Amino acid sequence: MSQPPVPSAPPSYPALTLRGLTKAFGQKIAVNQLSLAVPRGSLYGFVGPNGAGKTTTLSMATGLLRPDAGQVWVGDIDLWANPAAAKAKLGVLPDGLRLFDRLSGQELLTYTGLLRNLDRAVIKERSAQLLRALGLDQDAKKAVADYSAGMTKKISLAAALLHAPDLLVLDEPFEAIDPVSAKHIEDILRNFVTGGGTVILSSHVMDTVQRVCDHVAIIADGWLRAAGPVAAVAAGEDLTTRFFQLVGATGPAEELTWLRPSSN
Amino acid sequence: MVATLLQLKVKLTQSFLKRSTLRLVLWILGVLYAGLMALIAVVALAAARGAVAAHPDNARVVTVLVGSLLVIAWTLVPTLFFGADQTLDPARFVLFPVTGRTLVVGLTLAGLVGVPGGLTVVIAVGGSLAAYSAAVGPALLAAAGAAAGAVLCQLCCRLPVTALSTKLTSRRGRDVMSLLAVVLFVVGYSLYILFGTGASEVSGSAFERLAARAAGVAEVLEWTPFGVAWTWGPDAAAGAWGLLAGHVVVTLAYVALGLWAFARLLDRALEAPLTTTGPAAVTADDAVARWSSRLPRLSRPTAAVAARSWLYYRRDPRYTAMLPLMLMFPVVFTIIGLSGAMPPDDAGIDFGRIVVMGGCAMLPFMAGVSLSNDIGSDSTAWWVHLAAAVRGRADRLGRMLAQAGWCGPLIIVAGIVIPTLVGAADRAPAAVGTMLGIYGASLGVASVFSGLIVYPIALPGESAMSMKTGDFGIQMLSQFGTMLGVCVVGAPITVAGLLLPVSLGWLVIVLGLVWGAAMATIGVVAGGKIVDQRGSAILATLRKNDTRLRA
């Protein structure tokens, strides 16, 4: 790593550094030698086809899945060597994991805040604001089990934001989100980045990434195919076209001539 | 369809076992253990065939009682403890054009394909054949009856589980309660007959009185679904052909009735599969904040875990179902106590008091052991603890405190009331002390085991009665390990409680509190360390066990 030019300047460590991350499930290598630096203050998109290794990478980056090899640095903290310190700086929205859904939305936020050792008054104030900002204030007293998929995403996002982390790691934050809420979430994330925070989010919707993110990494079959500022990765083309080139998309699907409504 | 379903069951079990070597090894050990048990049982019964032929009346009572116990175990154990094997969950067939009638026979028989089911068949059929092998006719009839008995085992297992899991959840709590009320009545009444004081009692030793009463119980049971299938052999051996004909007809009627009812329930499950467990009404205020603020001396994460667990005992049906289970022991033994314990026999053996004291010990034992898979019941929601880097200690202590909040008082009340009711009020302090000591010991052991072994149980929102199959081995390892550990760690205080003179009862309370607190503390520290070290491995297991994620 290059030394910072001015020693007295604020630390120039990337917000998140992944070095040679590797994870295999049985015979299948889900993530292969993945290295990536997420610059401080960036809104980083992480894209790839289904099964490319996005969730596996983000799980390892947040301390939820132990890598077979490689390192995760959150700022200047080695996450797997010092998990408590690193996790305090992280806000996490995982995909496909459950919540304590017998709690109401409000209670889930209180629970998360207390687990992160926040002051009760702070939890109360912040959770009320978050619930309003995400349009959940009407449903704050309903059990999370009764929430729709989009509402569940939003309450998880609120829980990830509650302790004002340095770095947000969001797995598919816009999935199942309606356009109005998506707009609100985009505003919240931009505001967070403007204030010095860093976001890495995964998606398989290229339009979202092009609209929201300033950096992008493309992953396929566990390999990092490209990473950098969106304009650099797109290389003068449309990002979607570039994506197809990089992941090696094939031609149109084989035609299923028998797929017609039939009498039998 | 029957063959298809049986193949499906085998395929699903195979693929499940392939997912982990540990699973496979434990499964093989389970099969070997079951096979050994079956072999011992069959050989022992074959050796006893002479005795069976020589004492037909006694043999009849024992056969009917043991057989009934088997069917009752199949009825109760899955419902109360493990949940039924839901490999072939009716809900999985919703999208296929099938009806209850097409599935019912296959699903019933599929239950016999598996370790517990297979063991039941081998022991029942092989054992009956061996025991009545003195003559060909009775042996064959005994085996045929036992086969019908094994089918009744399956029906008695599947009927309550399916009935409870297909109804809407708001009503489920009530269903569980009413079922348990029936169970408590049956068990309590049987124990009352066996151990309570009857009118004009036969004189003699405790064993003779017990034998006389056992014959009375068997006479009733042999016409119920529990006992009827086991009478074929004894009837034939005694040459009571009329009685045999009656028993055969009644057995087949029960099987037919059971299949019909099961098919009806399956139809209902196939019509309305999406009976998600409606969550309990959430209180208007923030109950996590309210309850956690009542524990100001604890760290915030510990208080949060305690508050959340406490709320789950009321809001999650999987936890709510625990309350009647815990109450079962005190209630049953109170019934015995009220009925007047059996007076000591000539040799001074006081069966009544032994049973009652055993019941006292069971309450704290089971309460603690029920925490041995508490992370498993969180399922993948536990990631919140891992992501927030909650210390293992806080996780362990919070869960313990939540359960002790309601089990502690229950244990103290039971420790005072039960000895008083059996006329041993002077032993109440010793009982309370011993029970508290055992409770602390079982909490501590469970706290360690729940960090070491996480096994699949009913997922959040699923029926409390559904069990994830294939992991029978891991589940047994965890539960038996915990129980064995509690026996070891709880032994010193139990010995002290039994041996110290009655006048030193108050000392037992002090000893129990100290011992229990010490064992629980060790459990929190040791279990906490294990959870800290194994955090991501635990989450990986939870992911694997979350069938919702399985494609």
GROMACS .gro file of C-alpha atoms in nm, chain A residues 99-112 131 136 138-147 155 159, chain B residues 279-289 308 311-312 315:
model
   43
   99LEU     CA    1  -3.514  -1.106   1.199
  100PHE     CA    2  -3.654  -1.145   1.550
  101ASP     CA    3  -3.992  -1.103   1.387
  102ARG     CA    4  -4.212  -1.145   1.695
  103LEU     CA    5  -4.095  -0.799   1.795
  104SER     CA    6  -4.262  -0.488   1.657
  105GLY     CA    7  -4.060  -0.265   1.426
  106GLN     CA    8  -3.999  -0.023   1.710
  107GLU     CA    9  -3.894  -0.303   1.945
  108LEU     CA   10  -3.656  -0.448   1.688
  109LEU     CA   11  -3.479  -0.113   1.661
  110THR     CA   12  -3.460  -0.082   2.041
  111TYR     CA   13  -3.323  -0.436   2.060
  112THR     CA   14  -3.057  -0.371   1.797
  131LEU     CA   15  -3.919   0.516   1.127
  136LEU     CA   16  -4.272   0.299   0.879
  138GLN     CA   17  -4.764   0.389   1.100
  139ASP     CA   18  -4.647   0.029   1.132
  140ALA     CA   19  -4.396   0.071   1.414
  141LYS     CA   20  -4.616  -0.120   1.657
  142LYS     CA   21  -4.694  -0.407   1.422
  143ALA     CA   22  -4.497  -0.730   1.453
  144VAL     CA   23  -4.220  -0.756   1.194
  145ALA     CA   24  -4.360  -1.100   1.102
  146ASP     CA   25  -4.658  -0.912   0.955
  147TYR     CA   26  -4.443  -0.682   0.742
  155ILE     CA   27  -3.676  -0.193   0.902
  159ALA     CA   28  -3.148  -0.120   1.221
  543PRO     CA   29  -4.813  -1.319   1.558
  544ALA     CA   30  -4.940  -1.241   1.901
  545ALA     CA   31  -5.087  -0.895   1.939
  546VAL     CA   32  -4.801  -0.655   1.997
  547THR     CA   33  -4.836  -0.428   2.293
  548ALA     CA   34  -4.882  -0.059   2.234
  549ASP     CA   35  -4.559   0.046   2.397
  550ASP     CA   36  -4.203  -0.066   2.337
  551ALA     CA   37  -4.190  -0.378   2.554
  552VAL     CA   38  -3.820  -0.439   2.484
  553ALA     CA   39  -3.738  -0.096   2.623
  572ARG     CA   40  -3.641  -1.021   2.415
  575LEU     CA   41  -4.125  -1.153   2.548
  576TYR     CA   42  -4.075  -1.457   2.327
  579ARG     CA   43  -4.536  -1.423   2.186
   0.00000   0.00000   0.00000
